[in-house]
Amino acid sequence: MTKRLVPTLLVSALLASGCSFIPQLERPAAPVAASYPAANAASTSKAAADIPWQNFFADARLQQLITLALDNNRDLRVAVLNIEQARAQYQIQRAAQFPELGVAAQGSRAASTDGSGYVNTYMVGLSMPSWEIDFWGRIRSLKEQSLAQYLATEEGRKSTQISLVAAVANAWLGLQADEELRAISQRTLQTREESVRLAKLRFDAGASSELDFQQARSLTENARATLAQQTRQRDLDINALTLLVGQQVPAELLASLQGKRLADLPALADVPEGLPSDLLLRRPDIRQAEQSMVAANASIGAARALFFPNVSLTAAAGFANTELSDLFKSGSTTFSIAPSIYLPIFTAGRNQANLEVAETSKKIAAAQYEKAIQTAFREVSDALVSRESLVEQLRAQQAQLEAESSRLNLSNLRYTNGVASYLDLLDAQRSLFTLEQAVVQVRLAQLQNQVLLYKALGGGWTETTQTAAAPAAAAPAQ
């Protein structure tokens, strides 16, 4: 009879623990428009989130840098470790659903009941410490909360990778722009130094005024200052890229930037914008916010369960005897089982406060989920708006640059023939220098906007064929 009692009680307890107070989660409707303000016609091209970064960035040098960053970046490494921590926390919470078994031994000495002296008692055997039978689903709610937190952490790692890939790409493009701007400034400085030399000769010969000479000097020093500023910016950008990569950037990659222009880089792949509803499935940061909302909803179930009786079970089976030498002899076997129940009556409002905290946390998580959707919608919309305007701006500035180049040539001819003043020539030089830099900066903005759109649409993370399985089916920790 006794041998059948324990399994029967355990099975009955497990079957009875089927109640759950987790409320039905109703996800808020997406608080954004059904389409983007600057969306193009529907495209059948592959979605950005389905384009691996190796295919989006065709530059082999950039691919090498991104690979180094994925291997060495410390922020990404912390994100991976956070997943391991969340997985272990889930296993801890899941283990609470199962009874804990162990070997226990104890000895005691107490006065005998008849007052004749003291009696020793020795016991050894299997012991099950107090095990909470999860009638109301409190432990199961906490397990669901931990699982959602684990999944949110996994989505957080994907979001970190997407941001890292985009940051490395933008830093690389910025470095190429730095080199192109420095090349323009160096070429302009050499030209202006020659102009100063000629202006000095003309001034010494009395063919021109000192005003022409000083204006030439001013423009030369302006180009020198600009070059120094751009050199400093390049070095700062190298430091930023080094931090992203997590190690020193290979010298051969930095050397390969010299003599190149942004226009010489391999083109980035074009991506369709899709619909705002796609972001709910493809953006890891939105899925992370959603899992955080699921976790907060599960905590309500655990808080509600605290209002109901707590049922626990303690059991032990083994050997007991007053003589240590007779402990394992026949007749020394013993068994005990002690169910207990606790019903909270007065907790000074603690349980109610716990429930209010859980419900408020759910509302906060829901608001953060909606904010994540709105942020994603804005990022995509901004990138789409900029995509069209930057193309037009670059086209216009390139046409203006061609006009300024012709103007400089004509001003030089007019000045040489004595038709125009030296001031007209210097103004044409200054305008051309400014426009050459502006064209580089607009082209950089256009390329970085393409990277931003790829990132905003969830590109930079592609599921592998062998994904890490969720820990739901893992065995309980020993």
Tab-separated table of C-alpha atoms in Angstrom:
chain	number	residue	atom	x	y	z
A	1	MET	CA	0.000	0.000	0.000
A	2	THR	CA	2.753	2.392	0.987
A	3	LYS	CA	4.832	1.620	-2.077
A	4	ARG	CA	1.977	2.600	-4.363
A	5	LEU	CA	1.095	5.746	-2.435
A	6	VAL	CA	4.028	7.958	-3.499
A	7	PRO	CA	3.749	7.407	-7.279
A	8	THR	CA	-0.015	7.866	-7.052
A	9	LEU	CA	0.335	11.161	-5.203
A	10	LEU	CA	3.015	12.424	-7.591
A	11	VAL	CA	1.008	11.553	-10.700
A	12	SER	CA	-2.125	13.091	-9.227
A	13	ALA	CA	-0.235	16.267	-8.358
A	14	LEU	CA	1.214	16.584	-11.834
A	15	LEU	CA	-2.186	16.014	-13.445
A	16	ALA	CA	-3.833	18.522	-11.147
A	17	SER	CA	-1.303	21.242	-11.883
A	18	GLY	CA	-2.973	22.234	-15.119
A	19	CYS	CA	-4.453	25.576	-14.152
A	20	SER	CA	-2.984	28.792	-15.485
A	21	PHE	CA	-3.820	32.420	-14.774
A	22	ILE	CA	-1.817	33.845	-17.690
A	23	PRO	CA	-4.214	36.222	-19.481
A	24	GLN	CA	-4.843	35.948	-23.200
A	25	LEU	CA	-2.317	38.199	-24.937
A	26	GLU	CA	-3.827	40.593	-27.444
A	27	ARG	CA	-1.124	42.203	-29.499
A	28	PRO	CA	-1.735	45.880	-30.249
A	29	ALA	CA	-2.537	46.799	-33.815
A	30	ALA	CA	0.402	48.293	-35.678
A	31	PRO	CA	0.178	52.060	-35.039
A	32	VAL	CA	1.454	52.974	-38.520
A	33	ALA	CA	0.061	53.493	-42.005
A	34	ALA	CA	-0.527	50.568	-44.357
A	35	SER	CA	2.170	51.785	-46.762
A	36	TYR	CA	5.230	54.031	-46.719
A	37	PRO	CA	4.847	57.664	-47.825
A	38	ALA	CA	7.527	57.388	-50.510
A	39	ALA	CA	6.992	53.769	-51.526
A	40	ASN	CA	7.497	52.673	-55.113
A	41	ALA	CA	5.347	50.241	-57.008
A	42	ALA	CA	5.219	46.724	-55.607
A	43	SER	CA	8.317	44.702	-56.432
A	44	THR	CA	8.766	40.973	-56.820
A	45	SER	CA	12.442	41.160	-55.852
A	46	LYS	CA	13.743	39.275	-52.864
A	47	ALA	CA	13.055	41.045	-49.563
A	48	ALA	CA	15.967	42.810	-47.868
A	49	ALA	CA	15.827	40.464	-44.882
A	50	ASP	CA	16.344	37.520	-47.255
A	51	ILE	CA	19.447	39.021	-48.895
A	52	PRO	CA	22.601	37.902	-47.025
A	53	TRP	CA	25.018	40.709	-46.306
A	54	GLN	CA	27.616	38.912	-48.414
A	55	ASN	CA	25.350	39.481	-51.437
A	56	PHE	CA	24.370	43.036	-50.549
A	57	PHE	CA	27.978	44.200	-50.095
A	58	ALA	CA	29.885	43.095	-53.182
A	59	ASP	CA	33.195	44.687	-52.109
A	60	ALA	CA	35.495	41.825	-51.038
A	61	ARG	CA	37.432	44.161	-48.720
A	62	LEU	CA	34.257	45.175	-46.909
A	63	GLN	CA	33.200	41.546	-46.641
A	64	GLN	CA	36.518	40.786	-44.966
A	65	LEU	CA	36.007	43.611	-42.464
A	66	ILE	CA	32.464	42.505	-41.617
A	67	THR	CA	33.668	38.953	-41.065
A	68	LEU	CA	36.354	40.210	-38.681
A	69	ALA	CA	33.776	42.295	-36.826
A	70	LEU	CA	31.392	39.348	-36.429
A	71	ASP	CA	34.255	37.337	-34.955
A	72	ASN	CA	35.760	39.988	-32.685
A	73	ASN	CA	33.277	42.753	-31.863
A	74	ARG	CA	32.763	42.866	-28.099
A	75	ASP	CA	29.165	44.127	-28.196
A	76	LEU	CA	28.175	41.141	-30.320
A	77	ARG	CA	30.125	38.831	-28.028
A	78	VAL	CA	28.215	40.177	-25.016
A	79	ALA	CA	24.934	39.663	-26.882
A	80	VAL	CA	25.842	36.004	-27.482
A	81	LEU	CA	26.762	35.528	-23.820
A	82	ASN	CA	23.465	37.111	-22.802
A	83	ILE	CA	21.723	34.338	-24.736
A	84	GLU	CA	23.631	31.682	-22.823
A	85	GLN	CA	22.737	33.388	-19.560
A	86	ALA	CA	19.048	33.565	-20.505
A	87	ARG	CA	19.083	29.905	-21.543
A	88	ALA	CA	20.548	28.867	-18.187
A	89	GLN	CA	18.004	31.019	-16.348
A	90	TYR	CA	15.222	29.273	-18.247
A	91	GLN	CA	16.610	25.871	-17.251
A	92	ILE	CA	16.690	26.969	-13.603
A	93	GLN	CA	13.064	28.062	-13.752
A	94	ARG	CA	11.967	24.950	-15.636
A	95	ALA	CA	13.638	22.674	-13.072
A	96	ALA	CA	11.316	24.059	-10.375
A	97	GLN	CA	8.452	22.096	-11.965
A	98	PHE	CA	10.051	18.798	-11.014
A	99	PRO	CA	10.636	17.350	-7.542
A	100	GLU	CA	14.175	17.389	-6.237
A	101	LEU	CA	15.575	14.082	-4.995
A	102	GLY	CA	18.726	13.519	-2.996
A	103	VAL	CA	20.410	11.378	-0.381
A	104	ALA	CA	20.052	12.641	3.191
A	105	ALA	CA	21.590	11.466	6.428
A	106	GLN	CA	21.055	12.806	9.908
A	107	GLY	CA	21.581	11.971	13.537
A	108	SER	CA	19.821	13.370	16.572
A	109	ARG	CA	19.949	13.020	20.365
A	110	ALA	CA	16.967	13.854	22.521
A	111	ALA	CA	15.498	13.003	25.907
A	112	SER	CA	13.451	9.828	25.978
A	113	THR	CA	9.727	10.088	26.474
A	114	ASP	CA	9.836	8.085	29.730
A	115	GLY	CA	12.552	10.284	31.244
A	116	SER	CA	15.018	7.443	31.556
A	117	GLY	CA	17.783	9.180	29.676
A	118	TYR	CA	18.641	10.198	26.130
A	119	VAL	CA	17.917	8.422	22.911
A	120	ASN	CA	19.988	8.596	19.738
A	121	THR	CA	18.269	8.414	16.340
A	122	TYR	CA	20.063	7.844	13.048
A	123	MET	CA	18.504	8.026	9.590
A	124	VAL	CA	19.746	7.715	6.012
A	125	GLY	CA	17.861	7.440	2.717
A	126	LEU	CA	16.259	9.274	-0.172
A	127	SER	CA	14.756	12.658	0.554
A	128	MET	CA	12.491	14.983	-1.407
A	129	PRO	CA	12.614	18.511	0.018
A	130	SER	CA	9.537	20.665	-0.035
A	131	TRP	CA	8.163	20.576	-3.573
A	132	GLU	CA	5.541	23.085	-4.592
A	133	ILE	CA	2.755	21.393	-6.529
A	134	ASP	CA	1.899	23.857	-9.255
A	135	PHE	CA	-1.900	23.731	-8.964
A	136	TRP	CA	-2.357	27.347	-10.059
A	137	GLY	CA	0.386	27.533	-12.671
A	138	ARG	CA	2.688	29.941	-10.793
A	139	ILE	CA	5.859	28.025	-11.619
A	140	ARG	CA	4.684	27.356	-15.157
A	141	SER	CA	3.997	31.078	-15.627
A	142	LEU	CA	7.509	31.887	-14.460
A	143	LYS	CA	8.846	29.274	-16.877
A	144	GLU	CA	6.934	30.876	-19.758
A	145	GLN	CA	8.294	34.251	-18.698
A	146	SER	CA	11.867	32.939	-18.745
A	147	LEU	CA	11.338	31.320	-22.143
A	148	ALA	CA	10.057	34.592	-23.612
A	149	GLN	CA	13.007	36.437	-22.113
A	150	TYR	CA	15.352	33.900	-23.696
A	151	LEU	CA	13.711	34.387	-27.092
A	152	ALA	CA	13.894	38.168	-26.665
A	153	THR	CA	17.608	37.875	-25.946
A	154	GLU	CA	18.082	35.803	-29.097
A	155	GLU	CA	16.318	38.486	-31.132
A	156	GLY	CA	18.504	41.068	-29.429
A	157	ARG	CA	21.596	39.296	-30.724
A	158	LYS	CA	20.242	39.380	-34.263
A	159	SER	CA	19.484	43.086	-33.909
A	160	THR	CA	23.007	43.694	-32.627
A	161	GLN	CA	24.461	41.890	-35.639
A	162	ILE	CA	22.337	43.919	-38.070
A	163	SER	CA	23.492	47.161	-36.460
A	164	LEU	CA	27.119	45.989	-36.465
A	165	VAL	CA	27.088	45.049	-40.156
A	166	ALA	CA	25.595	48.431	-41.086
A	167	ALA	CA	28.018	50.329	-38.822
A	168	VAL	CA	31.072	48.623	-40.341
A	169	ALA	CA	29.801	49.305	-43.855
A	170	ASN	CA	29.136	52.979	-43.117
A	171	ALA	CA	32.537	53.379	-41.455
A	172	TRP	CA	34.242	51.818	-44.494
A	173	LEU	CA	32.367	54.093	-46.886
A	174	GLY	CA	33.247	57.058	-44.695
A	175	LEU	CA	36.934	56.143	-44.852
A	176	GLN	CA	36.816	55.952	-48.634
A	177	ALA	CA	35.180	59.396	-48.706
A	178	ASP	CA	37.911	60.701	-46.383
A	179	GLU	CA	40.602	59.503	-48.786
A	180	GLU	CA	38.824	61.021	-51.774
A	181	LEU	CA	38.381	64.358	-49.999
A	182	ARG	CA	42.044	64.386	-48.972
A	183	ALA	CA	43.079	63.695	-52.565
A	184	ILE	CA	40.996	66.660	-53.733
A	185	SER	CA	42.493	68.910	-51.057
A	186	GLN	CA	46.055	67.784	-51.821
A	187	ARG	CA	45.579	68.411	-55.536
A	188	THR	CA	43.972	71.796	-54.853
A	189	LEU	CA	46.736	72.742	-52.426
A	190	GLN	CA	49.425	71.967	-54.993
A	191	THR	CA	47.600	74.060	-57.595
A	192	ARG	CA	47.186	76.982	-55.227
A	193	GLU	CA	50.804	76.865	-54.085
A	194	GLU	CA	51.781	77.250	-57.733
A	195	SER	CA	49.303	80.146	-58.027
A	196	VAL	CA	50.911	81.848	-55.022
A	197	ARG	CA	54.333	81.437	-56.592
A	198	LEU	CA	53.160	83.017	-59.855
A	199	ALA	CA	51.281	85.777	-58.024
A	200	LYS	CA	54.456	86.597	-56.081
A	201	LEU	CA	56.472	86.820	-59.284
A	202	ARG	CA	53.874	89.088	-60.898
A	203	PHE	CA	53.739	91.246	-57.779
A	204	ASP	CA	57.517	91.549	-57.588
A	205	ALA	CA	57.591	92.479	-61.272
A	206	GLY	CA	54.901	95.082	-60.746
A	207	ALA	CA	52.444	93.286	-63.044
A	208	SER	CA	49.845	92.805	-60.294
A	209	SER	CA	48.874	94.306	-56.974
A	210	GLU	CA	49.627	92.980	-53.519
A	211	LEU	CA	45.872	92.343	-53.149
A	212	ASP	CA	46.046	89.580	-55.772
A	213	PHE	CA	49.023	88.034	-53.983
A	214	GLN	CA	47.346	88.076	-50.551
A	215	GLN	CA	44.106	86.632	-51.956
A	216	ALA	CA	46.082	83.769	-53.495
A	217	ARG	CA	47.813	83.163	-50.155
A	218	SER	CA	44.462	83.143	-48.336
A	219	LEU	CA	43.014	80.477	-50.616
A	220	THR	CA	46.170	78.401	-50.294
A	221	GLU	CA	46.070	78.415	-46.501
A	222	ASN	CA	42.362	77.591	-46.620
A	223	ALA	CA	43.154	74.469	-48.646
A	224	ARG	CA	45.962	73.590	-46.216
A	225	ALA	CA	43.630	73.912	-43.226
A	226	THR	CA	40.986	71.819	-44.964
A	227	LEU	CA	43.546	69.116	-45.676
A	228	ALA	CA	44.612	69.032	-42.021
A	229	GLN	CA	40.988	68.772	-40.908
A	230	GLN	CA	40.296	65.917	-43.326
A	231	THR	CA	43.446	64.083	-42.258
A	232	ARG	CA	42.302	64.297	-38.638
A	233	GLN	CA	38.840	63.045	-39.572
A	234	ARG	CA	40.328	60.093	-41.464
A	235	ASP	CA	42.391	59.073	-38.440
A	236	LEU	CA	39.334	59.365	-36.167
A	237	ASP	CA	37.318	57.232	-38.567
A	238	ILE	CA	40.059	54.589	-38.573
A	239	ASN	CA	39.860	54.478	-34.770
A	240	ALA	CA	36.077	54.095	-34.942
A	241	LEU	CA	36.377	51.266	-37.466
A	242	THR	CA	39.003	49.570	-35.294
A	243	LEU	CA	36.579	49.555	-32.374
A	244	LEU	CA	33.824	48.072	-34.527
A	245	VAL	CA	36.072	45.377	-35.970
A	246	GLY	CA	37.450	44.524	-32.533
A	247	GLN	CA	41.063	44.458	-33.687
A	248	GLN	CA	43.481	46.479	-35.759
A	249	VAL	CA	42.231	47.004	-39.292
A	250	PRO	CA	44.589	45.169	-41.688
A	251	ALA	CA	47.064	47.653	-43.144
A	252	GLU	CA	46.572	46.331	-46.661
A	253	LEU	CA	42.877	47.203	-46.512
A	254	LEU	CA	43.599	50.773	-45.461
A	255	ALA	CA	46.260	51.078	-48.165
A	256	SER	CA	43.774	49.876	-50.784
A	257	LEU	CA	41.653	52.995	-50.200
A	258	GLN	CA	44.300	55.343	-51.526
A	259	GLY	CA	43.769	56.536	-55.060
A	260	LYS	CA	40.204	55.233	-55.104
A	261	ARG	CA	36.897	57.079	-55.223
A	262	LEU	CA	33.446	56.263	-53.923
A	263	ALA	CA	32.302	55.942	-57.519
A	264	ASP	CA	34.869	53.150	-58.019
A	265	LEU	CA	33.358	50.928	-55.296
A	266	PRO	CA	31.197	47.960	-56.323
A	267	ALA	CA	27.519	48.900	-56.391
A	268	LEU	CA	25.293	47.910	-53.483
A	269	ALA	CA	22.377	45.603	-54.221
A	270	ASP	CA	18.983	47.218	-54.685
A	271	VAL	CA	16.299	46.227	-52.175
A	272	PRO	CA	12.508	46.574	-52.343
A	273	GLU	CA	10.768	48.304	-49.441
A	274	GLY	CA	7.851	45.869	-49.109
A	275	LEU	CA	5.002	46.728	-46.724
A	276	PRO	CA	5.078	47.957	-43.099
A	277	SER	CA	3.438	44.700	-42.016
A	278	ASP	CA	6.555	42.846	-43.188
A	279	LEU	CA	8.596	44.606	-40.521
A	280	LEU	CA	6.668	42.807	-37.777
A	281	LEU	CA	8.123	39.532	-39.007
A	282	ARG	CA	11.527	40.603	-40.315
A	283	ARG	CA	12.874	43.163	-37.824
A	284	PRO	CA	14.544	41.425	-34.847
A	285	ASP	CA	14.131	44.477	-32.596
A	286	ILE	CA	10.344	44.356	-33.110
A	287	ARG	CA	10.279	40.626	-32.385
A	288	GLN	CA	12.418	41.298	-29.309
A	289	ALA	CA	9.883	43.862	-28.065
A	290	GLU	CA	7.096	41.376	-28.766
A	291	GLN	CA	8.767	38.648	-26.701
A	292	SER	CA	9.308	41.134	-23.880
A	293	MET	CA	5.567	41.769	-23.984
A	294	VAL	CA	4.911	38.012	-23.826
A	295	ALA	CA	7.219	37.741	-20.814
A	296	ALA	CA	5.462	40.596	-19.021
A	297	ASN	CA	2.074	38.972	-19.748
A	298	ALA	CA	3.267	35.651	-18.279
A	299	SER	CA	4.370	37.382	-15.082
A	300	ILE	CA	0.713	38.351	-14.491
A	301	GLY	CA	-0.178	34.660	-14.245
A	302	ALA	CA	2.500	34.141	-11.595
A	303	ALA	CA	1.293	37.175	-9.635
A	304	ARG	CA	-2.344	36.007	-9.737
A	305	ALA	CA	-1.395	32.539	-8.478
A	306	LEU	CA	-0.014	34.022	-5.257
A	307	PHE	CA	-3.603	34.745	-4.119
A	308	PHE	CA	-4.394	31.020	-3.984
A	309	PRO	CA	-3.273	28.271	-1.590
A	310	ASN	CA	0.259	27.026	-1.896
A	311	VAL	CA	0.403	23.229	-1.806
A	312	SER	CA	3.743	21.536	-1.202
A	313	LEU	CA	4.925	18.030	-0.561
A	314	THR	CA	7.849	16.688	1.461
A	315	ALA	CA	8.787	12.986	1.474
A	316	ALA	CA	11.568	10.700	2.667
A	317	ALA	CA	12.259	6.966	2.511
A	318	GLY	CA	15.183	5.050	3.963
A	319	PHE	CA	16.451	3.510	7.182
A	320	ALA	CA	16.193	4.703	10.781
A	321	ASN	CA	17.383	3.166	14.058
A	322	THR	CA	18.490	4.155	17.501
A	323	GLU	CA	21.720	2.259	17.023
A	324	LEU	CA	24.069	3.249	14.236
A	325	SER	CA	25.325	-0.322	13.881
A	326	ASP	CA	21.765	-1.607	13.349
A	327	LEU	CA	20.829	1.106	10.846
A	328	PHE	CA	20.575	-1.132	7.779
A	329	LYS	CA	19.157	-4.215	9.488
A	330	SER	CA	15.774	-5.667	8.692
A	331	GLY	CA	12.968	-3.728	10.270
A	332	SER	CA	14.784	-0.391	10.141
A	333	THR	CA	13.052	0.828	6.970
A	334	THR	CA	11.036	4.008	7.304
A	335	PHE	CA	8.897	6.215	5.095
A	336	SER	CA	7.329	9.598	5.560
A	337	ILE	CA	5.260	11.919	3.393
A	338	ALA	CA	4.101	15.319	4.546
A	339	PRO	CA	1.788	17.377	2.342
A	340	SER	CA	1.171	20.961	3.459
A	341	ILE	CA	-1.035	23.803	2.373
A	342	TYR	CA	-0.680	27.524	2.964
A	343	LEU	CA	-3.393	30.072	2.248
A	344	PRO	CA	-2.338	33.739	2.441
A	345	ILE	CA	-4.755	35.786	4.533
A	346	PHE	CA	-2.850	38.933	5.393
A	347	THR	CA	0.209	40.045	3.399
A	348	ALA	CA	-0.034	43.824	3.965
A	349	GLY	CA	-0.974	44.280	0.310
A	350	ARG	CA	2.159	42.607	-1.040
A	351	ASN	CA	0.379	40.195	-3.385
A	352	GLN	CA	-1.879	42.924	-4.742
A	353	ALA	CA	1.133	45.166	-5.301
A	354	ASN	CA	2.909	42.339	-7.138
A	355	LEU	CA	-0.095	41.972	-9.420
A	356	GLU	CA	-0.234	45.715	-10.099
A	357	VAL	CA	3.483	45.718	-10.919
A	358	ALA	CA	3.003	42.837	-13.365
A	359	GLU	CA	0.007	44.479	-15.058
A	360	THR	CA	1.809	47.810	-15.349
A	361	SER	CA	4.886	46.069	-16.737
A	362	LYS	CA	2.704	44.520	-19.431
A	363	LYS	CA	1.332	47.954	-20.387
A	364	ILE	CA	4.878	49.326	-20.547
A	365	ALA	CA	5.988	46.396	-22.724
A	366	ALA	CA	3.004	46.946	-25.037
A	367	ALA	CA	3.900	50.632	-25.408
A	368	GLN	CA	7.512	49.721	-26.121
A	369	TYR	CA	6.336	47.225	-28.729
A	370	GLU	CA	4.292	49.910	-30.451
A	371	LYS	CA	7.217	52.335	-30.238
A	372	ALA	CA	9.511	49.736	-31.857
A	373	ILE	CA	7.062	49.444	-34.767
A	374	GLN	CA	6.809	53.219	-35.139
A	375	THR	CA	10.600	53.607	-35.005
A	376	ALA	CA	11.068	50.964	-37.687
A	377	PHE	CA	8.403	52.614	-39.863
A	378	ARG	CA	10.127	55.975	-39.537
A	379	GLU	CA	13.573	54.563	-40.334
A	380	VAL	CA	12.306	52.922	-43.518
A	381	SER	CA	10.293	56.018	-44.492
A	382	ASP	CA	13.292	58.311	-43.947
A	383	ALA	CA	15.513	56.066	-46.052
A	384	LEU	CA	12.942	55.921	-48.859
A	385	VAL	CA	12.481	59.692	-48.875
A	386	SER	CA	16.241	60.222	-48.924
A	387	ARG	CA	16.748	57.613	-51.658
A	388	GLU	CA	14.901	59.634	-54.262
A	389	SER	CA	16.076	63.088	-53.207
A	390	LEU	CA	19.753	62.100	-52.926
A	391	VAL	CA	19.751	60.715	-56.461
A	392	GLU	CA	18.386	63.998	-57.768
A	393	GLN	CA	20.721	66.061	-55.580
A	394	LEU	CA	23.782	64.128	-56.785
A	395	ARG	CA	22.743	64.523	-60.418
A	396	ALA	CA	22.252	68.281	-59.995
A	397	GLN	CA	25.550	68.796	-58.167
A	398	GLN	CA	27.482	66.793	-60.730
A	399	ALA	CA	26.006	69.000	-63.449
A	400	GLN	CA	26.923	72.067	-61.403
A	401	LEU	CA	30.462	70.726	-60.995
A	402	GLU	CA	30.820	70.383	-64.752
A	403	ALA	CA	29.597	73.960	-65.161
A	404	GLU	CA	32.078	75.227	-62.541
A	405	SER	CA	34.951	73.373	-64.257
A	406	SER	CA	34.093	75.132	-67.518
A	407	ARG	CA	33.787	78.421	-65.668
A	408	LEU	CA	37.269	77.985	-64.163
A	409	ASN	CA	38.772	77.298	-67.578
A	410	LEU	CA	37.069	80.351	-69.066
A	411	SER	CA	38.063	82.546	-66.113
A	412	ASN	CA	41.661	81.425	-66.484
A	413	LEU	CA	41.630	82.304	-70.203
A	414	ARG	CA	40.002	85.669	-69.561
A	415	TYR	CA	42.508	86.489	-66.810
A	416	THR	CA	45.449	85.418	-68.979
A	417	ASN	CA	44.215	87.681	-71.784
A	418	GLY	CA	43.609	90.541	-69.377
A	419	VAL	CA	39.833	90.549	-69.840
A	420	ALA	CA	38.892	89.453	-66.274
A	421	SER	CA	40.315	90.280	-62.869
A	422	TYR	CA	42.290	87.924	-60.691
A	423	LEU	CA	39.377	88.018	-58.224
A	424	ASP	CA	37.136	86.280	-60.820
A	425	LEU	CA	39.718	83.523	-61.231
A	426	LEU	CA	40.088	83.002	-57.459
A	427	ASP	CA	36.308	82.903	-57.020
A	428	ALA	CA	36.036	80.197	-59.683
A	429	GLN	CA	38.794	78.171	-57.965
A	430	ARG	CA	37.113	78.480	-54.582
A	431	SER	CA	33.701	77.482	-55.956
A	432	LEU	CA	35.109	74.470	-57.793
A	433	PHE	CA	36.927	73.239	-54.673
A	434	THR	CA	33.743	73.502	-52.614
A	435	LEU	CA	31.662	71.691	-55.198
A	436	GLU	CA	34.160	68.855	-55.611
A	437	GLN	CA	33.894	68.174	-51.881
A	438	ALA	CA	30.119	68.533	-51.909
A	439	VAL	CA	29.759	65.911	-54.642
A	440	VAL	CA	31.791	63.421	-52.597
A	441	GLN	CA	29.727	64.101	-49.492
A	442	VAL	CA	26.410	63.671	-51.322
A	443	ARG	CA	27.608	60.434	-52.923
A	444	LEU	CA	28.629	59.203	-49.454
A	445	ALA	CA	25.204	60.141	-48.081
A	446	GLN	CA	23.552	58.244	-50.928
A	447	LEU	CA	25.567	55.053	-50.300
A	448	GLN	CA	25.072	55.222	-46.547
A	449	ASN	CA	21.355	55.725	-47.086
A	450	GLN	CA	21.285	52.489	-49.096
A	451	VAL	CA	22.927	50.760	-46.142
A	452	LEU	CA	20.406	52.367	-43.778
A	453	LEU	CA	17.470	51.136	-45.883
A	454	TYR	CA	18.932	47.613	-45.951
A	455	LYS	CA	19.311	47.705	-42.169
A	456	ALA	CA	15.882	49.285	-41.569
A	457	LEU	CA	14.214	46.493	-43.561
A	458	GLY	CA	15.893	43.831	-41.425
A	459	GLY	CA	18.816	43.081	-43.727
A	460	GLY	CA	22.129	41.909	-42.299
A	461	TRP	CA	20.794	38.841	-40.580
A	462	THR	CA	19.829	35.671	-42.427
A	463	GLU	CA	18.683	32.523	-40.665
A	464	THR	CA	21.111	29.654	-41.117
A	465	THR	CA	20.028	26.129	-41.938
A	466	GLN	CA	20.995	24.963	-38.469
A	467	THR	CA	19.476	27.354	-35.986
A	468	ALA	CA	19.859	27.081	-32.264
A	469	ALA	CA	16.807	25.292	-30.956
A	470	ALA	CA	14.761	26.906	-28.225
A	471	PRO	CA	15.383	25.284	-24.862
A	472	ALA	CA	11.756	24.263	-24.401
A	473	ALA	CA	12.448	20.599	-24.993
A	474	ALA	CA	15.634	20.437	-22.972
A	475	ALA	CA	15.836	17.976	-20.130
A	476	PRO	CA	15.621	19.311	-16.603
A	477	ALA	CA	18.896	20.176	-14.967
A	478	GLN	CA	20.302	17.554	-12.694
